[in-house]
GROMACS .gro file of C-alpha atoms in nm:
model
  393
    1UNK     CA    1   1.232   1.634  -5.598
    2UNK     CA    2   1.171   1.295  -5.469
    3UNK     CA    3   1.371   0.969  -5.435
    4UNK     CA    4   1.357   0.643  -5.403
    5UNK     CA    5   1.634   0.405  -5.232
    6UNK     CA    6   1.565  -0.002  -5.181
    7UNK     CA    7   1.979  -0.040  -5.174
    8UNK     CA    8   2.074  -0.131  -4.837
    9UNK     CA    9   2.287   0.126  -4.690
   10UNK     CA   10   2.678   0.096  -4.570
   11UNK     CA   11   2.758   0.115  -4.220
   12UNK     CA   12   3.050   0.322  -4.280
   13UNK     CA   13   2.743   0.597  -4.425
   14UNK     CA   14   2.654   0.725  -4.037
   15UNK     CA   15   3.019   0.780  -3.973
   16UNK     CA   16   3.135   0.901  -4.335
   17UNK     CA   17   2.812   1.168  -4.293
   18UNK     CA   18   2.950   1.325  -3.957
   19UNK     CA   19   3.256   1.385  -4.071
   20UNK     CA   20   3.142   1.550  -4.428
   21UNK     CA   21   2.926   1.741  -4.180
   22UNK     CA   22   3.246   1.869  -3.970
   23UNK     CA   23   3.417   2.000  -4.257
   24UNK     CA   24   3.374   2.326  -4.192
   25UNK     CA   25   3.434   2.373  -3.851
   26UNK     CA   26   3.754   2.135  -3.909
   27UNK     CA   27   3.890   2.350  -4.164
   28UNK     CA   28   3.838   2.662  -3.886
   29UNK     CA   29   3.977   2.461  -3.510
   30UNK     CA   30   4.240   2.297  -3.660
   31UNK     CA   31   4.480   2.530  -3.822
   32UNK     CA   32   4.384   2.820  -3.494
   33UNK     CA   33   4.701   2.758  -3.302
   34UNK     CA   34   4.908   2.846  -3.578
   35UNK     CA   35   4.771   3.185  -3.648
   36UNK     CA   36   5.083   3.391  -3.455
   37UNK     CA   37   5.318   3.112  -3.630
   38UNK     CA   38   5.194   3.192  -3.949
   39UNK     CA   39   5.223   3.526  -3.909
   40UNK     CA   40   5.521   3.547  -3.873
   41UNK     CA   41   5.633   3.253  -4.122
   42UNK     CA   42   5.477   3.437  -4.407
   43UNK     CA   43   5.568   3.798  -4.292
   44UNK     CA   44   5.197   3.955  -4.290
   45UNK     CA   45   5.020   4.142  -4.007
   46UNK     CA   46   4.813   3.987  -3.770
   47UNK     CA   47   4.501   4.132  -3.944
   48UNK     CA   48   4.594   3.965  -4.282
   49UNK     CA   49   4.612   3.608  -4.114
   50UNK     CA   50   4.270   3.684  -3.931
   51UNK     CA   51   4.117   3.819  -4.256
   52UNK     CA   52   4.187   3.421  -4.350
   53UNK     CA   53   3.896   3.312  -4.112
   54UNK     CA   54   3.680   3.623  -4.214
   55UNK     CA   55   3.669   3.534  -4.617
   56UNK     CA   56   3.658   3.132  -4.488
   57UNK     CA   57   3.351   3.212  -4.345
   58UNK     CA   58   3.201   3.419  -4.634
   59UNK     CA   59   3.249   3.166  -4.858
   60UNK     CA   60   3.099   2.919  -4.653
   61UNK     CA   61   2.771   3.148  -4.604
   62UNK     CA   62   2.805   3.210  -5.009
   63UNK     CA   63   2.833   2.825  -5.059
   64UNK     CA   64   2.575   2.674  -4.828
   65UNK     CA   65   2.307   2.985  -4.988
   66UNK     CA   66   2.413   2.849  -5.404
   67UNK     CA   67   2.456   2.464  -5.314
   68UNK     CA   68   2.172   2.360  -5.125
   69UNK     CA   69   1.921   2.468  -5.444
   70UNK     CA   70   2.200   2.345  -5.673
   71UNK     CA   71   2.217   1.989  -5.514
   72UNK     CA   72   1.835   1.974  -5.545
   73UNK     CA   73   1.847   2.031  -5.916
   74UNK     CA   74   2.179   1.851  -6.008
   75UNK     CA   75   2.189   1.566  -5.738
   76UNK     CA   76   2.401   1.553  -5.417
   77UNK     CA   77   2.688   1.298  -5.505
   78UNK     CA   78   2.797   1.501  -5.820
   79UNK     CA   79   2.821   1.772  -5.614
   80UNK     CA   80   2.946   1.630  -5.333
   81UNK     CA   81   3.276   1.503  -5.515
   82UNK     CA   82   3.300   1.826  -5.704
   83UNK     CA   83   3.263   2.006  -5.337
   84UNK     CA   84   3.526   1.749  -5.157
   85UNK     CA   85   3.779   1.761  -5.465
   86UNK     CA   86   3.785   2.139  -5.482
   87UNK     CA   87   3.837   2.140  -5.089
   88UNK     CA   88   4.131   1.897  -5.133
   89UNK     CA   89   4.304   2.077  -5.416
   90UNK     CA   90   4.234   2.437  -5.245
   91UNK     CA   91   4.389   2.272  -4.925
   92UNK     CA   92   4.691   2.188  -5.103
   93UNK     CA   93   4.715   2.524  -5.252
   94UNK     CA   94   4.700   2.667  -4.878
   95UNK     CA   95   5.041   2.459  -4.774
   96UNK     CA   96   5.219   2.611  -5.013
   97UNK     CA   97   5.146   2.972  -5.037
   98UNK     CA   98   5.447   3.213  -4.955
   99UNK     CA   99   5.220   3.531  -4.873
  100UNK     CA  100   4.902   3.642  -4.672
  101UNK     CA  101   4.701   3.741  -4.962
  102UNK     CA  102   4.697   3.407  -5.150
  103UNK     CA  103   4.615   3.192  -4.838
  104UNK     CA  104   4.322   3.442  -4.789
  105UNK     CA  105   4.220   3.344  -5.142
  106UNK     CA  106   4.267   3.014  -5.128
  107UNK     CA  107   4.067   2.944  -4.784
  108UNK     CA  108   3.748   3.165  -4.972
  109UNK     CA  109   3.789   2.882  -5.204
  110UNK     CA  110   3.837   2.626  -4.940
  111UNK     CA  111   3.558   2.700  -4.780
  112UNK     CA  112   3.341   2.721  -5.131
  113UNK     CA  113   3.427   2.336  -5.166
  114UNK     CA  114   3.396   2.290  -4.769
  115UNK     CA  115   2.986   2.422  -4.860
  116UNK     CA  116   2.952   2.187  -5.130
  117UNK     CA  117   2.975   1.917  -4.860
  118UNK     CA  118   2.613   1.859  -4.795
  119UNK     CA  119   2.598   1.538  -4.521
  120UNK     CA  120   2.261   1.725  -4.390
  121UNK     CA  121   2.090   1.711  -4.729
  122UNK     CA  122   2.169   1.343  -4.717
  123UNK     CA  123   2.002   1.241  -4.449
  124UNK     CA  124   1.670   1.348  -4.562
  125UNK     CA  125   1.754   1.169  -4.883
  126UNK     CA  126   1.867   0.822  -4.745
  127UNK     CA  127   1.643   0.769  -4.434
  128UNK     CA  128   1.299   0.783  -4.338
  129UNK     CA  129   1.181   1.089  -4.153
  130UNK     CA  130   1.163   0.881  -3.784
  131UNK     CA  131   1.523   0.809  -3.795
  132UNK     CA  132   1.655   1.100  -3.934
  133UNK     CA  133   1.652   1.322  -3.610
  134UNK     CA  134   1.871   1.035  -3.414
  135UNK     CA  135   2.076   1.026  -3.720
  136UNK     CA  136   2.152   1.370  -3.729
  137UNK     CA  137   2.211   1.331  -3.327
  138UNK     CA  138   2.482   1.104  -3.427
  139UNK     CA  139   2.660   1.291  -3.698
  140UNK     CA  140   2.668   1.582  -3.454
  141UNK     CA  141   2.810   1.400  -3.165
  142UNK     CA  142   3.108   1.260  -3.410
  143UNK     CA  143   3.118   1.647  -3.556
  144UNK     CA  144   3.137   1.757  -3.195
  145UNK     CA  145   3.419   1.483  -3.140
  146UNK     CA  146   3.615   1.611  -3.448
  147UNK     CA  147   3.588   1.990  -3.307
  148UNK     CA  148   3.707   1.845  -2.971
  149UNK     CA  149   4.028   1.694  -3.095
  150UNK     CA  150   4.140   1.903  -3.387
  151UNK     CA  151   4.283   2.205  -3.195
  152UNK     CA  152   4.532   1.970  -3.039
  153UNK     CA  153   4.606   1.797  -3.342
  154UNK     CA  154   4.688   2.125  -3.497
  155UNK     CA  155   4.934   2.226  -3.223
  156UNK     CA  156   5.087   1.916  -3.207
  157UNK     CA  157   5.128   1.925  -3.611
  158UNK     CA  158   5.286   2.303  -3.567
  159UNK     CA  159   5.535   2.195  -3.254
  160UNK     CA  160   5.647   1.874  -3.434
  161UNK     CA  161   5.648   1.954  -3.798
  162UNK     CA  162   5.516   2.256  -3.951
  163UNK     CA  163   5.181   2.472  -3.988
  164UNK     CA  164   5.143   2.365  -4.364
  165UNK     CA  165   5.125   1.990  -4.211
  166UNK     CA  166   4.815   2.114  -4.106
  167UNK     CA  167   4.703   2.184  -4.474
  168UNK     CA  168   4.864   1.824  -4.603
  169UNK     CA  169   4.651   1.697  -4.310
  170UNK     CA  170   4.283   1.852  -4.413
  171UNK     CA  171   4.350   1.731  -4.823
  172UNK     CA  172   4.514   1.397  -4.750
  173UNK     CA  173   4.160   1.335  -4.504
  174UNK     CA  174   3.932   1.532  -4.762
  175UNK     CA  175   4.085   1.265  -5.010
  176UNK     CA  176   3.987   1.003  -4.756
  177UNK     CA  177   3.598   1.109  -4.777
  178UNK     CA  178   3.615   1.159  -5.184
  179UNK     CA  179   3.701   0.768  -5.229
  180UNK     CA  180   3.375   0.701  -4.920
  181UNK     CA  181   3.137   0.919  -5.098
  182UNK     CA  182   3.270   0.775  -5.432
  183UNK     CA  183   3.233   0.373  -5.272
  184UNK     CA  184   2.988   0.418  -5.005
  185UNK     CA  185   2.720   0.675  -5.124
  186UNK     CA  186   2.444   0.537  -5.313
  187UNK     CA  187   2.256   0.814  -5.431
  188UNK     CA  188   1.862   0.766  -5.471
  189UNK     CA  189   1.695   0.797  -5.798
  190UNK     CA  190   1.575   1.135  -5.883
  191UNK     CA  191   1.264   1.256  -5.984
  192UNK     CA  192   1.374   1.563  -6.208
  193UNK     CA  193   0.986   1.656  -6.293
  194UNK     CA  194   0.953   1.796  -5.973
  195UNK     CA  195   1.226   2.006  -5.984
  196UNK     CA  196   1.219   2.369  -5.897
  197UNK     CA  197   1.415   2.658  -6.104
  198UNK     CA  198   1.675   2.850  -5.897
  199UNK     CA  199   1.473   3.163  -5.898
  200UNK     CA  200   1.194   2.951  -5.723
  201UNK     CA  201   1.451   2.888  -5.452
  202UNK     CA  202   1.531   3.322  -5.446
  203UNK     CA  203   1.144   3.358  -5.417
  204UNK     CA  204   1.130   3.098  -5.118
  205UNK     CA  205   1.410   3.311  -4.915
  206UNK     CA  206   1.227   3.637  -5.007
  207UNK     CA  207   0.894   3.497  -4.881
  208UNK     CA  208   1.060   3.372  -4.540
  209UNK     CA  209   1.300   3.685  -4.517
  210UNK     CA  210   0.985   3.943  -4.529
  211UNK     CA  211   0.875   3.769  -4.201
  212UNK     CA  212   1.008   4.029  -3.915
  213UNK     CA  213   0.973   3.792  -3.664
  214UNK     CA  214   1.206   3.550  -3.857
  215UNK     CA  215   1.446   3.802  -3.943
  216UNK     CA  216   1.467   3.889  -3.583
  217UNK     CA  217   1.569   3.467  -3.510
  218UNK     CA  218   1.820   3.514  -3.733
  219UNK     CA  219   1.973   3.830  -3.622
  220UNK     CA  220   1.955   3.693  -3.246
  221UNK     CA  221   2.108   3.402  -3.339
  222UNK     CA  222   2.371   3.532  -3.570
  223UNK     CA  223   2.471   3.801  -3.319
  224UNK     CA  224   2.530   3.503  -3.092
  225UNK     CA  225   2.769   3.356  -3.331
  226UNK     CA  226   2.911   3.687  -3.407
  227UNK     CA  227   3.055   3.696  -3.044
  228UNK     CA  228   3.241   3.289  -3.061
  229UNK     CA  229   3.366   3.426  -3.419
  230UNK     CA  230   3.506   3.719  -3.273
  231UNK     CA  231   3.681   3.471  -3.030
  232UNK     CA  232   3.773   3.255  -3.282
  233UNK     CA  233   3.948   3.523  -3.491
  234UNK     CA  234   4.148   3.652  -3.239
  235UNK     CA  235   4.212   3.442  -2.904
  236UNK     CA  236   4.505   3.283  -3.042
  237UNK     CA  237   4.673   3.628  -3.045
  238UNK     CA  238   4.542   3.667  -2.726
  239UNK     CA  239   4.621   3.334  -2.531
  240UNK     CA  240   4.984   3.332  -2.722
  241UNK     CA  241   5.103   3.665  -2.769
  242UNK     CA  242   4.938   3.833  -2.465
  243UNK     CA  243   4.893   3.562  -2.202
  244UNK     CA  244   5.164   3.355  -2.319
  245UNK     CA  245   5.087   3.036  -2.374
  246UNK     CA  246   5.201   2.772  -2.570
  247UNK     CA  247   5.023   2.657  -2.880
  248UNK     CA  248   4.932   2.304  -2.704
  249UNK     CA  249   4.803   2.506  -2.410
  250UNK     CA  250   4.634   2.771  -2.592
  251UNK     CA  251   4.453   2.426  -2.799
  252UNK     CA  252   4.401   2.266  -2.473
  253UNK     CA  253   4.172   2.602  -2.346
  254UNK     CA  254   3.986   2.610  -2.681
  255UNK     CA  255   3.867   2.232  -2.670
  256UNK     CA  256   3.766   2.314  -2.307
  257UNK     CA  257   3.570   2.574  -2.477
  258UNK     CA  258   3.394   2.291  -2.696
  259UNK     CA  259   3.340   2.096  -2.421
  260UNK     CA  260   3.142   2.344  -2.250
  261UNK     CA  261   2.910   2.369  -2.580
  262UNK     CA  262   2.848   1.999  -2.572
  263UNK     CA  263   2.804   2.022  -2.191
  264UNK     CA  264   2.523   2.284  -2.261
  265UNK     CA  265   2.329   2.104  -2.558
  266UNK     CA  266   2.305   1.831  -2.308
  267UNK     CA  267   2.133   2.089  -2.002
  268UNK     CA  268   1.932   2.221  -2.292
  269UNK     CA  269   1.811   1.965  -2.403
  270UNK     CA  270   1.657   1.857  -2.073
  271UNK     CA  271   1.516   2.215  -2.042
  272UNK     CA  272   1.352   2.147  -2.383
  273UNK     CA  273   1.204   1.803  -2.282
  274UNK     CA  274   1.060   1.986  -1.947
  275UNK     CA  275   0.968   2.345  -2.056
  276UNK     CA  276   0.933   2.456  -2.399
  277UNK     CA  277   1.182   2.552  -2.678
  278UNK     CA  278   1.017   2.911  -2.647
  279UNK     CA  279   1.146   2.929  -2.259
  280UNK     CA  280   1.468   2.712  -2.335
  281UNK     CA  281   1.516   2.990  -2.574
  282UNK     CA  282   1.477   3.248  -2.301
  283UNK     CA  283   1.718   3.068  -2.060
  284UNK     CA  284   2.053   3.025  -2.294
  285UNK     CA  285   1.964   3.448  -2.467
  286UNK     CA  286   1.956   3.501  -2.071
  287UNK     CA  287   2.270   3.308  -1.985
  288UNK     CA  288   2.441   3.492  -2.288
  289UNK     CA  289   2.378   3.827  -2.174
  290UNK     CA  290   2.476   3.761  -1.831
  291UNK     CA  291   2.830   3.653  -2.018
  292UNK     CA  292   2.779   3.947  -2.237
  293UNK     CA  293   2.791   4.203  -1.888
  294UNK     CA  294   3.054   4.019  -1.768
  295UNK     CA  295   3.251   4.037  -2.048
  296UNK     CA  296   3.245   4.435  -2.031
  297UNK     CA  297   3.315   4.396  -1.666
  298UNK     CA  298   3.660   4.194  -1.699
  299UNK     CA  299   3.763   4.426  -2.012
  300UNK     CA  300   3.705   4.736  -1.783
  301UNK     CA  301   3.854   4.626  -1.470
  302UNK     CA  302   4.084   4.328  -1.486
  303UNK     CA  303   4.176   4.339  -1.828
  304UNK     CA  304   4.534   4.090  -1.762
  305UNK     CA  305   4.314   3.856  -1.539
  306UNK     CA  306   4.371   3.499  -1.737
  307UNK     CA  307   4.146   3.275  -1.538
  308UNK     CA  308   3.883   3.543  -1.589
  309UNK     CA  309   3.888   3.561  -1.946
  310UNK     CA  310   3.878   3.245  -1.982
  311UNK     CA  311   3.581   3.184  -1.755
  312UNK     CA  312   3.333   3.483  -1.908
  313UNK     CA  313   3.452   3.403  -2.268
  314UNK     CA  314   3.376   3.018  -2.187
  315UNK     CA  315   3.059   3.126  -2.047
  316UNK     CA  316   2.958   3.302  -2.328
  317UNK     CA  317   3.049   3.011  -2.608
  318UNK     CA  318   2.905   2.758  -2.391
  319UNK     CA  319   2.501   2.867  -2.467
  320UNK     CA  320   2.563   2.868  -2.858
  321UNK     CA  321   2.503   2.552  -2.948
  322UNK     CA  322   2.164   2.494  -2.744
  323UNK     CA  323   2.094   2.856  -2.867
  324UNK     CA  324   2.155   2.779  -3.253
  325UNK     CA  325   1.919   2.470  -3.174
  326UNK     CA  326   1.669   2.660  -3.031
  327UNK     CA  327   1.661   2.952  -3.260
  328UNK     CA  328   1.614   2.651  -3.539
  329UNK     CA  329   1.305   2.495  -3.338
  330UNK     CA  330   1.120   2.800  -3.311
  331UNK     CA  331   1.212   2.871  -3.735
  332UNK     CA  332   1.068   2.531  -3.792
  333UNK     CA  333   0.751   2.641  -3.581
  334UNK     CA  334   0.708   2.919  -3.763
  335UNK     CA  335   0.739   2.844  -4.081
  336UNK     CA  336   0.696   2.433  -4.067
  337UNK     CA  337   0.651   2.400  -4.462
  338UNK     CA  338   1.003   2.570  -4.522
  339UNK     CA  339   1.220   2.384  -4.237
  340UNK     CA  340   1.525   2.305  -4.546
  341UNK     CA  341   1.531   2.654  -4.595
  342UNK     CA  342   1.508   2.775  -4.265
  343UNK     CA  343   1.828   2.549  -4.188
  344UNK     CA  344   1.950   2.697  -4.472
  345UNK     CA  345   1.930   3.081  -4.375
  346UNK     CA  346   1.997   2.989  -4.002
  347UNK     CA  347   2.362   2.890  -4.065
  348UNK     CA  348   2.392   3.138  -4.355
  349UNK     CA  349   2.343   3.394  -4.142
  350UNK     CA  350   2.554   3.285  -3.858
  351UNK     CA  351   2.851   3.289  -4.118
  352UNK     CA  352   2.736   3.611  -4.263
  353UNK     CA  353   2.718   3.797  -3.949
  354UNK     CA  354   3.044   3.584  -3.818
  355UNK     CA  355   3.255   3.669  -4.121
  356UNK     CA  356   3.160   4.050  -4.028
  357UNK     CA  357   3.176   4.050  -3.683
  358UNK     CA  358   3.572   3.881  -3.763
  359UNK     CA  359   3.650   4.117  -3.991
  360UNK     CA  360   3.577   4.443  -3.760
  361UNK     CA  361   3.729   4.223  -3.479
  362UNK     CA  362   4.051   4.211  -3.690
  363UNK     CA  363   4.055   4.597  -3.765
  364UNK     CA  364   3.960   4.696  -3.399
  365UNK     CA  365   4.221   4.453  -3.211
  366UNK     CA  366   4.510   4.547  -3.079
  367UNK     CA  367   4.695   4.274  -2.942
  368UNK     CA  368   4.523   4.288  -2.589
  369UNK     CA  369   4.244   4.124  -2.419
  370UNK     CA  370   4.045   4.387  -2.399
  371UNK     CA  371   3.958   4.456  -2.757
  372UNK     CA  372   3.860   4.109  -2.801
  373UNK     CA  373   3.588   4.112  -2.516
  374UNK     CA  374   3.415   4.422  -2.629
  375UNK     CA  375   3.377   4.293  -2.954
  376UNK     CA  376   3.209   4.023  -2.749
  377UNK     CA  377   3.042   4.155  -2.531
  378UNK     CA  378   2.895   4.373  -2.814
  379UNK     CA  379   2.786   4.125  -2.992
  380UNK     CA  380   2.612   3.943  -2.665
  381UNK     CA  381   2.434   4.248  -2.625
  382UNK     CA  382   2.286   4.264  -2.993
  383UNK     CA  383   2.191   3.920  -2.947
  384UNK     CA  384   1.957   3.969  -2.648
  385UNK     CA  385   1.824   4.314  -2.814
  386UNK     CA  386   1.693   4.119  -3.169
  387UNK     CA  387   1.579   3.778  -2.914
  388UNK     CA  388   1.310   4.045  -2.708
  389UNK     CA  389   1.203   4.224  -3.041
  390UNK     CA  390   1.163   3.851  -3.191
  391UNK     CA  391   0.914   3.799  -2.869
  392UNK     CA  392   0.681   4.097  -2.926
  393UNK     CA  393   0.367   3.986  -3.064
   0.00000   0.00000   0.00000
């Protein structure tokens, strides 16, 4: 496929791109303080309401693997407002569901429209290839910023009004981005005799997926994300029912927890510019299984510790970031002529082994800290095991 674009571009595109690009993780921060509310609103068990992040974060792995060949054959606006409108209507759905099933249901299809968001795809699109990396910089600072914020909002939203605000919230803003990617998006011109068939696209991931050594990146990296997932599916029952917090303080610690992650990009990023990706690589699978050991330590021994499990759990999501950016660096090395689909399987994967990793998190835990950090620390584990078979020659 190529394009051509000679229309000058908005300057509302940069900032309308980052937050079509936090979408997903929006849909995930935002409503987390309100787990334990909802539970207990709707009547289900505290696996039910977890199971809601587990099938988000399928369909966002099943979406991102369809949609990224589908917007190269059909065009990335059309699919774009199809993407946003089903988000917006699925959101909607979500604020007004009276049982645990149907909000599962609805967030698989939530997160199906949430996929369908492709800012990324964009960028290659609209700008020339020297930009694009400092464009992509920027959309994940404001994506970053979004993360930051939204666990507060949604606390705020369930002590002053009510958790299905939080739902009104993510359609009345998704209905915000349809009219900018209706106004503001000026798709390039597409060159449909270079378009590929979708079984071209299954061939590509075959090809990259019989690489061991890629396989092994992914698994690292996946098993990386399995362990924040974990956290994410469960640390509101944790902070709220077991620590007992509030749902402002319990948002409060998860942001710090973001903060961290931007914290490390930044470190890693100088270790990048200084070493190599290769070693920067070693240093943040390192970091994560020192996190991983301590995990097991604090579950063993000082299981009702707070400021400990908040330190070794904020070590351990700190290093994902740099080590999701790494991972990616060392795809693209490998396999230079297939970076979009490297992206592509990278983040698949994290929500593939993420949505499993949730779901056994949600059948294992009981309520206390301690099933939460060996899930972890598990997972931490895993992560450094597939990085030193991905180093063997």
């Amino acid at each position: 496929m190529t394009h051509s674009n000679t229309q000058p571009l908005s300057k509302w595109m940069i900032p309308l791109l980052g937050y079509l690009v936090s979408f997903g993780p929006l849909s995930i921060d935002m409503y987390l303080p309100s787990l334990p509310t909802i539970a207990n609103d709707l009547g289900s068990s505290q696996v039910t309401i977890q199971y809601t992040i587990t099938t988000f974060l399928f369909g966002m792995a099943i979406g991102m693997l369809l949609f990224g060949p589908m917007s190269d054959l059909m065009g990335r606006k059309k699919l774009l407002l199809i993407g946003t409108a089903s988000y917006a209507i699925s959101s909607i759905g979500c604020a007004l569901v009276n049982d645990g099933d149907t909000l599962i249901l609805l967030r698989f299809l939530q997160a199906l429209g949430a996929a369908g968001v492709l800012g990324r795809a964009l960028v290659r699109d609209l700008f020339p290839l020297d930009k694009a990396a400092g464009i992509l910089s920027n959309m994940h600072i404001i994506s970053m910023g979004v993360m930051l914020m939204s666990p507060i909002l949604g606390a705020y939203i369930v002590t002053w009004l009510d958790w299905r605000w939080i739902f009104y919230f993510l359609s009345a803003l998704s209905f915000l981005a349809l009219i900018g990617i209706f106004f503001i998006i000026q798709e390039p011109k597409i060159n449909f005799t270079t378009k590929t068939s979708i079984r071209g696209y299954l061939a590509v991931y075959g090809e990259c997926l019989s690489n061991k050594k890629i396989t092994f990146y992914l698994l690292a990296n996946g098993f990386s994300f399995g362990g924040m997932f974990a956290f994410i599916a469960a640390s509101a029952f944790v902070y709220i029912n077991f620590f007992g917090f509030s749902e402002t303080a319990y948002a409060v610690v998860f942001s710090s927890n973001i903060a961290m992650v931007i914290a490390a990009t930044f470190i890693n990023k100088g270790l990048v510019s200084k070493f190599t990706v290769y070693k920067a690589l070693r240093v943040t699978s390192t970091t994560s299984l020192t996190a991983a050991l301590m995990i097991f330590i604090v579950a063993l021994f000082f299981p009702k510790n707070v400021s400990l499990f908040i330190a070794v759990t904020m070590l351990y999501i700190s290093v994902t970031g740099a080590t999701s950016a790494n991972s990616l660096a060392c795809l693209f090395d490998l396999k230079p002529s297939r970076a979009g689909t490297m992206a592509g399987l990278l983040v698949s994967t994290q929500f593939i082994v993420g949505g499993i990793v949730s779901a056994i998190t949600s059948l294992i835990f009981d309520g206390s800290a301690s099933s939460l950090l060996v899930t972890m620390g598990i997972c931490g584990g895993l992560s450094y095991l597939f990085h030193l078979i991905s180093q063997r020659p």
